[in-house]
Amino acid sequence: MASALLLVALSAACAVHAAPSSVPKATKLSLSRHVLAEGASPRNAGRLALSPKSEGLQDYYKGTDLQWYGAIQAGTPPQNFTVVFDTGSFSGEIPSISCSSCVNQKKFNSAASSTFYDYHQSSTENFGTGVGVDPSDYESLTLSAVRDTIAIAGLSAAKTDFYLITKQSSGFNSDPFDGIFGMGYDGDGTVFQNLVNQGLPAVFGMWLTPKSVGGAELTLGGIDSTKFSGPVTYIPIDPTTQGFWQLVSSQYAVNGKTTSTLKKTTHVIFDSGTSNIVFPKAVAEAMYALISPDIKPVGTKGAYGISCSKISSLTAKLDFTFTTTAGKAFNLTIPPQELNVGPFASDPSTCQTLINAQSGYYILGGSLLKHYYSVWDQANSRMGFAAGAP
C-alpha cells in the first residue's frame, strides 16, 4: 500500500457519512516452530487460550530493505492478500474491487463475503512519504470504513474493523503487496487486538531480516526461540506513548561520540513499516555533523545525501541509549552499512543517507529492527531485543 515508508496522515478530508462511534481509527505514522508463549494478559483470564502462530514474511527490496509483508485472508469465504504488518499504525487497508486505480494489487470483493459489514463512511487521506529512496510527492487514498473477518497464520478474528481502498494515487502502484495492517501498541479494533480478546497472549515477535539472509517472520501470541540467541533485553514502554510502540532514549551517539543536542531525553517510536530514521532537523544534522561534512540536504522533503563515491568510506556506527526494565543503560545499534540507502533516481551520482528530517518525529524503523529479534509485549508494556540466531 505504501511505496515509501513513513506514512504520516496529514488530513482526513472528504465527506463523512453518519459514522458510528466504533468505526476504525485512521491514524497512521507512516511477522509449527519452537514458539514460546509469554506475556499472557490478565484480560485473557477465563478464556480459551489461542496458541501462538507464525507467518513467514517477504522482504520488499529496492536497493535497500524497505518493508516486510505477509499473507492474510479477508472475508467469508476467505480472499487472499499480502500486507505489511506495521507497528507504526493502527488501521488496516486493502483494495476494494471498486478501485479502478489499484492496478497491480488484489482486490476485495465485499459482495462475495457473507460476514461483510459496511459502515458507509468514506474519507480521503493525504500522505507525505518522506523516506525511502527518492521521497515522492504527497500521495492520497480514498477509504471506506468496513468490518469483516480477518485471518493471519490460521488465527481468525471476526468483526475486525478496517478500510477498503476505493481510489489511490499512482505512487502506490509499484508496491509488491496489496495493503497494510496496523500493529500499533494501543489499537482497539485491530486484528491483533481482536485475537487478544479471544485469548491470544498479548505479545508478538518480529524477525525482520535483510534480503540476503531471508527467513523473516511474524509470530503472534509468543516468540520464536529458534530465531535468536542469548537473553532478551526488555525496555519499558514510554508511559506517554499515545498508543505507539514508543521508548524513552537518553542519548544518541555516532562512533561513541555525542553532543549536547544528542544527549537529551527523547521519545522514540519503533515502526516496522519505516526503513529510514526520522528525526527533527536539528537532531538529524547534529548526527550528520559527526559522520561527514559532505552530507547535505537533497530536495525539500527531508532527505540527505552524499556523493556515492564517498559513502562507502564512511564508518558511522549509530548507538541509541535506552534504560532497561532492570534500570541499566542499553544500546541499540545500527551498523555502518545501513547508512547508504541507495542512489537518487534524479541524480545517480548522489546516494541518499539513512536519517531523514521531519519536524516533531523520532522514529526508528527497519534499518535497526533487522539487526535484532524484537519482542512487542503489550501485556507487560515493554519491548524486547535479542541478538539474531547465528
mmCIF file with all atom_site columns, C-alpha atoms in Angstrom, residues 1-11 26-30 86 88-89 125-132 138-139 271-275:
data_model
loop_
_atom_site.group_PDB
_atom_site.id
_atom_site.type_symbol
_atom_site.label_atom_id
_atom_site.label_alt_id
_atom_site.label_comp_id
_atom_site.label_asym_id
_atom_site.label_entity_id
_atom_site.label_seq_id
_atom_site.pdbx_PDB_ins_code
_atom_site.Cartn_x
_atom_site.Cartn_y
_atom_site.Cartn_z
_atom_site.occupancy
_atom_site.B_iso_or_equiv
_atom_site.pdbx_formal_charge
_atom_site.auth_seq_id
_atom_site.auth_comp_id
_atom_site.auth_asym_id
_atom_site.auth_atom_id
_atom_site.pdbx_PDB_model_num
ATOM 1  C CA . MET A 1 1   ? 0.000  0.000  0.000  1.00 0.00 ? 1   MET A CA 1
ATOM 2  C CA . ALA A 1 2   ? 2.841  2.409  0.707  1.00 0.00 ? 2   ALA A CA 1
ATOM 3  C CA . SER A 1 3   ? 5.748  2.705  -1.679 1.00 0.00 ? 3   SER A CA 1
ATOM 4  C CA . ALA A 1 4   ? 7.726  4.865  0.739  1.00 0.00 ? 4   ALA A CA 1
ATOM 5  C CA . LEU A 1 5   ? 7.925  4.132  4.291  1.00 0.00 ? 5   LEU A CA 1
ATOM 6  C CA . LEU A 1 6   ? 6.708  6.714  6.710  1.00 0.00 ? 6   LEU A CA 1
ATOM 7  C CA . LEU A 1 7   ? 3.023  7.412  6.182  1.00 0.00 ? 7   LEU A CA 1
ATOM 8  C CA . VAL A 1 8   ? 2.064  10.489 8.138  1.00 0.00 ? 8   VAL A CA 1
ATOM 9  C CA . ALA A 1 9   ? -1.638 11.296 7.957  1.00 0.00 ? 9   ALA A CA 1
ATOM 10 C CA . LEU A 1 10  ? -1.863 14.967 7.139  1.00 0.00 ? 10  LEU A CA 1
ATOM 11 C CA . SER A 1 11  ? -5.613 15.265 6.713  1.00 0.00 ? 11  SER A CA 1
ATOM 12 C CA . ALA A 1 26  ? -7.404 6.282  10.583 1.00 0.00 ? 26  ALA A CA 1
ATOM 13 C CA . THR A 1 27  ? -4.361 7.498  12.481 1.00 0.00 ? 27  THR A CA 1
ATOM 14 C CA . LYS A 1 28  ? -1.083 6.389  10.884 1.00 0.00 ? 28  LYS A CA 1
ATOM 15 C CA . LEU A 1 29  ? 2.577  7.249  11.009 1.00 0.00 ? 29  LEU A CA 1
ATOM 16 C CA . SER A 1 30  ? 3.708  6.359  8.125  1.00 0.00 ? 30  SER A CA 1
ATOM 17 C CA . ASP A 1 86  ? 3.043  -2.120 10.520 1.00 0.00 ? 86  ASP A CA 1
ATOM 18 C CA . GLY A 1 88  ? 3.539  2.386  13.413 1.00 0.00 ? 88  GLY A CA 1
ATOM 19 C CA . SER A 1 89  ? -0.169 2.393  12.573 1.00 0.00 ? 89  SER A CA 1
ATOM 20 C CA . GLU A 1 125 ? -6.190 10.600 3.440  1.00 0.00 ? 125 GLU A CA 1
ATOM 21 C CA . ASN A 1 126 ? -3.184 12.560 2.146  1.00 0.00 ? 126 ASN A CA 1
ATOM 22 C CA . PHE A 1 127 ? 0.234  11.136 2.928  1.00 0.00 ? 127 PHE A CA 1
ATOM 23 C CA . GLY A 1 128 ? 3.721  12.597 2.940  1.00 0.00 ? 128 GLY A CA 1
ATOM 24 C CA . THR A 1 129 ? 6.169  9.794  2.289  1.00 0.00 ? 129 THR A CA 1
ATOM 25 C CA . GLY A 1 130 ? 9.451  11.498 3.128  1.00 0.00 ? 130 GLY A CA 1
ATOM 26 C CA . VAL A 1 131 ? 11.611 8.368  3.371  1.00 0.00 ? 131 VAL A CA 1
ATOM 27 C CA . GLY A 1 132 ? 12.977 5.604  1.211  1.00 0.00 ? 132 GLY A CA 1
ATOM 28 C CA . TYR A 1 138 ? 2.203  13.613 -1.393 1.00 0.00 ? 138 TYR A CA 1
ATOM 29 C CA . GLU A 1 139 ? 0.103  10.547 -2.159 1.00 0.00 ? 139 GLU A CA 1
ATOM 30 C CA . ASP A 1 271 ? 7.936  1.477  13.362 1.00 0.00 ? 271 ASP A CA 1
ATOM 31 C CA . SER A 1 272 ? 8.308  -1.741 11.372 1.00 0.00 ? 272 SER A CA 1
ATOM 32 C CA . GLY A 1 273 ? 6.729  -0.032 8.351  1.00 0.00 ? 273 GLY A CA 1
ATOM 33 C CA . THR A 1 274 ? 9.525  2.545  8.049  1.00 0.00 ? 274 THR A CA 1
ATOM 34 C CA . SER A 1 275 ? 13.025 1.757  6.789  1.00 0.00 ? 275 SER A CA 1
#
